[in-house]
Amino acid sequence: MSDRLRPESESTLAASAAQLLSALRGSPPLTHCITNTVVTGFTANVLLALGAAPAMVDIVDEAGLFAGVASGTLINLGTPTPEQRAASLEAVAGAVAAGTPWVLDPVAIGSLPVRTALAHDLVVSRPTAIRGNASEILALAGLTAGGRGVDATDTTDAASDAALALAARHGSVVAVSGPVDLITDGRRIVRIANGDELLTRVTGGGCALGALMAAFLGTARTVGIDPLTAVASASLVYTVAAERAATRASGPGSFAVELLDALASVGPRDIADAARVEERAL
């Protein structure tokens, strides 16, 4: 993980992340996930480990109703079957009508036509947050044809202008995942240099982060914290936990288990001590 950003033990973000983590564990947000079939179990376990309440409701005629009562909703386009496509559209409509914060994760868009068209249909409904790798964010902004499947072929910094454009166009917080995460709402920008390379060697590492962002957004709404801070806090807590897990793991298999344990045990002091962040206004 990059050391470009110095430790910021007094970071405002670290303090907010600690507050949100405590609030989340005190009142678990019901987190509605329409996500890809490869990562459903892992995503649910990540949410449970941190303290949230997952619900994987992706059936037409249920998804919209559930989004209306959930604390936060994730729409992940990893395996967009016809049923999931219809359920995603229904869930977004339900979330918008109820004021439920929702996250769009445009997995592997650009070169794949079905999911690319769906992502563009969904984004006009102004997601609370958009999370993707650099290539996915560039593709959603209409600037490239995407990456190599689910893998990014562009750098986080290369996607910064695209992230700013999407934030301005849709009123969304845009989170670009990479060695240094970049998160912006078009007015402020946060960079987070925590994490570990093992996250890229476990199926669902990024997808689970999108679900955590939905959970943190749900909690943030109840305690009066803004969406940018909520999304950045989710990324910070997750990546600090990943660093802790990596010190105990011997490879990807044990890392996946250690990550769940680290998410369950990570606390406010751990976040403050480990945070490597940069926060600035634009």
GROMACS .gro file of C-alpha atoms in nm, residues 44-244:
model
  201
   44ALA     CA    1  -2.330  -1.064   0.367
   45ASN     CA    2  -2.056  -1.187   0.600
   46VAL     CA    3  -1.861  -0.861   0.570
   47LEU     CA    4  -2.171  -0.665   0.668
   48LEU     CA    5  -2.246  -0.899   0.957
   49ALA     CA    6  -1.886  -0.891   1.080
   50LEU     CA    7  -1.884  -0.512   1.101
   51GLY     CA    8  -2.225  -0.500   1.271
   52ALA     CA    9  -2.474  -0.426   0.991
   53ALA     CA   10  -2.779  -0.635   0.895
   54PRO     CA   11  -2.761  -0.766   0.535
   55ALA     CA   12  -3.059  -0.857   0.317
   56MET     CA   13  -3.000  -0.995  -0.033
   57VAL     CA   14  -3.342  -0.919  -0.184
   58ASP     CA   15  -3.317  -0.931  -0.564
   59ILE     CA   16  -3.660  -1.061  -0.668
   60VAL     CA   17  -3.892  -0.856  -0.885
   61ASP     CA   18  -4.198  -0.732  -0.692
   62GLU     CA   19  -3.997  -0.748  -0.368
   63ALA     CA   20  -3.688  -0.540  -0.443
   64GLY     CA   21  -3.869  -0.208  -0.470
   65LEU     CA   22  -4.066  -0.265  -0.151
   66PHE     CA   23  -3.755  -0.364   0.038
   67ALA     CA   24  -3.552  -0.066  -0.081
   68GLY     CA   25  -3.824   0.154   0.061
   69VAL     CA   26  -3.778   0.018   0.414
   70ALA     CA   27  -3.401  -0.045   0.409
   71SER     CA   28  -3.143   0.186   0.566
   72GLY     CA   29  -2.932   0.173   0.250
   73THR     CA   30  -2.931  -0.011  -0.082
   74LEU     CA   31  -2.651  -0.143  -0.301
   75ILE     CA   32  -2.694  -0.204  -0.675
   76ASN     CA   33  -2.399  -0.409  -0.801
   77LEU     CA   34  -2.391  -0.500  -1.171
   78GLY     CA   35  -2.151  -0.793  -1.151
   79THR     CA   36  -2.391  -1.059  -1.285
   80PRO     CA   37  -2.687  -0.867  -1.431
   81THR     CA   38  -2.932  -1.146  -1.515
   82PRO     CA   39  -3.269  -1.040  -1.657
   83GLU     CA   40  -3.430  -1.083  -1.314
   84GLN     CA   41  -3.160  -0.877  -1.143
   85ARG     CA   42  -3.180  -0.604  -1.406
   86ALA     CA   43  -3.552  -0.566  -1.350
   87ALA     CA   44  -3.509  -0.586  -0.973
   88SER     CA   45  -3.237  -0.321  -0.982
   89LEU     CA   46  -3.456  -0.076  -1.169
   90GLU     CA   47  -3.740  -0.147  -0.928
   91ALA     CA   48  -3.516  -0.109  -0.622
   92VAL     CA   49  -3.377   0.223  -0.738
   93ALA     CA   50  -3.728   0.355  -0.794
   94GLY     CA   51  -3.825   0.239  -0.445
   95ALA     CA   52  -3.515   0.390  -0.287
   96VAL     CA   53  -3.565   0.725  -0.460
   97ALA     CA   54  -3.931   0.739  -0.358
   98ALA     CA   55  -3.849   0.660   0.005
   99GLY     CA   56  -3.533   0.870   0.028
  100THR     CA   57  -3.320   0.563   0.095
  101PRO     CA   58  -2.951   0.627   0.016
  102TRP     CA   59  -2.826   0.395  -0.256
  103VAL     CA   60  -2.493   0.297  -0.408
  104LEU     CA   61  -2.427   0.208  -0.772
  105ASP     CA   62  -2.134  -0.027  -0.836
  106PRO     CA   63  -2.096  -0.043  -1.219
  107VAL     CA   64  -1.889  -0.362  -1.231
  108ALA     CA   65  -1.702  -0.425  -1.558
  109ILE     CA   66  -1.894  -0.170  -1.762
  110GLY     CA   67  -1.755  -0.027  -2.083
  111SER     CA   68  -1.688  -0.316  -2.317
  112LEU     CA   69  -1.985  -0.529  -2.205
  113PRO     CA   70  -2.303  -0.384  -2.359
  114VAL     CA   71  -2.584  -0.512  -2.134
  115ARG     CA   72  -2.442  -0.392  -1.804
  116THR     CA   73  -2.312  -0.071  -1.961
  117ALA     CA   74  -2.658   0.026  -2.084
  118LEU     CA   75  -2.808  -0.062  -1.746
  119ALA     CA   76  -2.551   0.148  -1.561
  120HIS     CA   77  -2.634   0.450  -1.775
  121ASP     CA   78  -3.006   0.393  -1.720
  122LEU     CA   79  -2.957   0.374  -1.342
  123VAL     CA   80  -2.718   0.662  -1.294
  124VAL     CA   81  -2.972   0.920  -1.414
  125SER     CA   82  -3.164   0.844  -1.093
  126ARG     CA   83  -2.881   1.017  -0.904
  127PRO     CA   84  -2.723   0.753  -0.681
  128THR     CA   85  -2.614   0.874  -0.341
  129ALA     CA   86  -2.276   0.718  -0.419
  130ILE     CA   87  -2.100   0.556  -0.713
  131ARG     CA   88  -1.817   0.314  -0.636
  132GLY     CA   89  -1.588   0.156  -0.891
  133ASN     CA   90  -1.233   0.112  -1.006
  134ALA     CA   91  -1.073   0.376  -1.224
  135SER     CA   92  -1.168   0.210  -1.554
  136GLU     CA   93  -1.532   0.169  -1.448
  137ILE     CA   94  -1.558   0.532  -1.342
  138LEU     CA   95  -1.405   0.649  -1.670
  139ALA     CA   96  -1.646   0.428  -1.865
  140LEU     CA   97  -1.949   0.555  -1.671
  141ALA     CA   98  -1.841   0.910  -1.750
  142GLY     CA   99  -1.823   0.812  -2.119
  143LEU     CA  100  -1.448   0.869  -2.147
  144THR     CA  101  -1.316   0.515  -2.212
  145ALA     CA  102  -1.437   0.169  -2.309
  146GLY     CA  103  -1.365   0.024  -1.964
  147GLY     CA  104  -1.099  -0.206  -1.826
  148ARG     CA  105  -1.011  -0.575  -1.863
  149GLY     CA  106  -1.323  -0.744  -1.727
  150VAL     CA  107  -1.351  -0.646  -1.362
  151ASP     CA  108  -0.987  -0.530  -1.349
  152ALA     CA  109  -0.887  -0.167  -1.389
  153THR     CA  110  -0.639  -0.073  -1.661
  154ASP     CA  111  -0.632   0.293  -1.556
  155THR     CA  112  -0.490   0.466  -1.250
  156THR     CA  113  -0.696   0.633  -0.980
  157ASP     CA  114  -0.551   0.973  -1.063
  158ALA     CA  115  -0.641   0.923  -1.431
  159ALA     CA  116  -1.005   0.894  -1.323
  160SER     CA  117  -1.011   1.205  -1.102
  161ASP     CA  118  -1.162   1.432  -1.368
  162ALA     CA  119  -1.422   1.168  -1.453
  163ALA     CA  120  -1.511   1.135  -1.084
  164LEU     CA  121  -1.554   1.510  -1.052
  165ALA     CA  122  -1.769   1.520  -1.366
  166LEU     CA  123  -1.997   1.239  -1.243
  167ALA     CA  124  -2.030   1.405  -0.903
  168ALA     CA  125  -2.132   1.734  -1.064
  169ARG     CA  126  -2.365   1.574  -1.317
  170HIS     CA  127  -2.555   1.344  -1.081
  171GLY     CA  128  -2.507   1.496  -0.736
  172SER     CA  129  -2.335   1.178  -0.622
  173VAL     CA  130  -2.035   1.098  -0.408
  174VAL     CA  131  -1.792   0.917  -0.637
  175ALA     CA  132  -1.543   0.669  -0.490
  176VAL     CA  133  -1.259   0.545  -0.710
  177SER     CA  134  -1.095   0.238  -0.558
  178GLY     CA  135  -0.725   0.171  -0.608
  179PRO     CA  136  -0.390   0.167  -0.425
  180VAL     CA  137  -0.494   0.512  -0.303
  181ASP     CA  138  -0.872   0.554  -0.293
  182LEU     CA  139  -1.009   0.883  -0.425
  183ILE     CA  140  -1.348   1.003  -0.305
  184THR     CA  141  -1.521   1.326  -0.404
  185ASP     CA  142  -1.856   1.502  -0.403
  186GLY     CA  143  -1.735   1.766  -0.648
  187ARG     CA  144  -1.661   2.016  -0.371
  188ARG     CA  145  -1.421   1.820  -0.155
  189ILE     CA  146  -1.178   1.540  -0.221
  190VAL     CA  147  -1.046   1.270   0.010
  191ARG     CA  148  -0.757   1.033  -0.058
  192ILE     CA  149  -0.708   0.722   0.155
  193ALA     CA  150  -0.384   0.524   0.134
  194ASN     CA  151  -0.478   0.239   0.367
  195GLY     CA  152  -0.543  -0.117   0.256
  196ASP     CA  153  -0.349  -0.418   0.133
  197GLU     CA  154  -0.284  -0.587  -0.200
  198LEU     CA  155  -0.449  -0.905  -0.072
  199LEU     CA  156  -0.785  -0.731  -0.115
  200THR     CA  157  -0.736  -0.773  -0.490
  201ARG     CA  158  -0.678  -1.148  -0.454
  202VAL     CA  159  -1.008  -1.230  -0.283
  203THR     CA  160  -1.328  -1.243  -0.487
  204GLY     CA  161  -1.562  -0.969  -0.374
  205GLY     CA  162  -1.319  -0.732  -0.205
  206GLY     CA  163  -1.448  -0.429  -0.394
  207CYS     CA  164  -1.807  -0.548  -0.407
  208ALA     CA  165  -1.819  -0.583  -0.029
  209LEU     CA  166  -1.690  -0.228   0.007
  210GLY     CA  167  -1.988  -0.103  -0.194
  211ALA     CA  168  -2.218  -0.277   0.054
  212LEU     CA  169  -2.036  -0.119   0.348
  213MET     CA  170  -2.081   0.221   0.186
  214ALA     CA  171  -2.456   0.159   0.169
  215ALA     CA  172  -2.455   0.061   0.538
  216PHE     CA  173  -2.254   0.367   0.642
  217LEU     CA  174  -2.479   0.595   0.437
  218GLY     CA  175  -2.782   0.451   0.614
  219THR     CA  176  -2.626   0.516   0.954
  220ALA     CA  177  -2.504   0.862   0.854
  221ARG     CA  178  -2.857   0.971   0.768
  222THR     CA  179  -2.969   0.894   1.124
  223VAL     CA  180  -2.685   1.087   1.293
  224GLY     CA  181  -2.663   1.385   1.059
  225ILE     CA  182  -2.334   1.312   0.883
  226ASP     CA  183  -2.295   1.403   0.516
  227PRO     CA  184  -2.266   1.141   0.237
  228LEU     CA  185  -1.904   1.217   0.144
  229THR     CA  186  -1.792   1.162   0.500
  230ALA     CA  187  -1.999   0.844   0.521
  231VAL     CA  188  -1.854   0.695   0.203
  232ALA     CA  189  -1.497   0.789   0.294
  233SER     CA  190  -1.549   0.649   0.645
  234ALA     CA  191  -1.660   0.315   0.503
  235SER     CA  192  -1.349   0.302   0.287
  236LEU     CA  193  -1.123   0.396   0.578
  237VAL     CA  194  -1.267   0.141   0.821
  238TYR     CA  195  -1.256  -0.133   0.557
  239THR     CA  196  -0.900  -0.067   0.448
  240VAL     CA  197  -0.768  -0.034   0.803
  241ALA     CA  198  -0.929  -0.371   0.880
  242ALA     CA  199  -0.765  -0.513   0.567
  243GLU     CA  200  -0.424  -0.402   0.687
  244ARG     CA  201  -0.481  -0.567   1.024
   0.00000   0.00000   0.00000
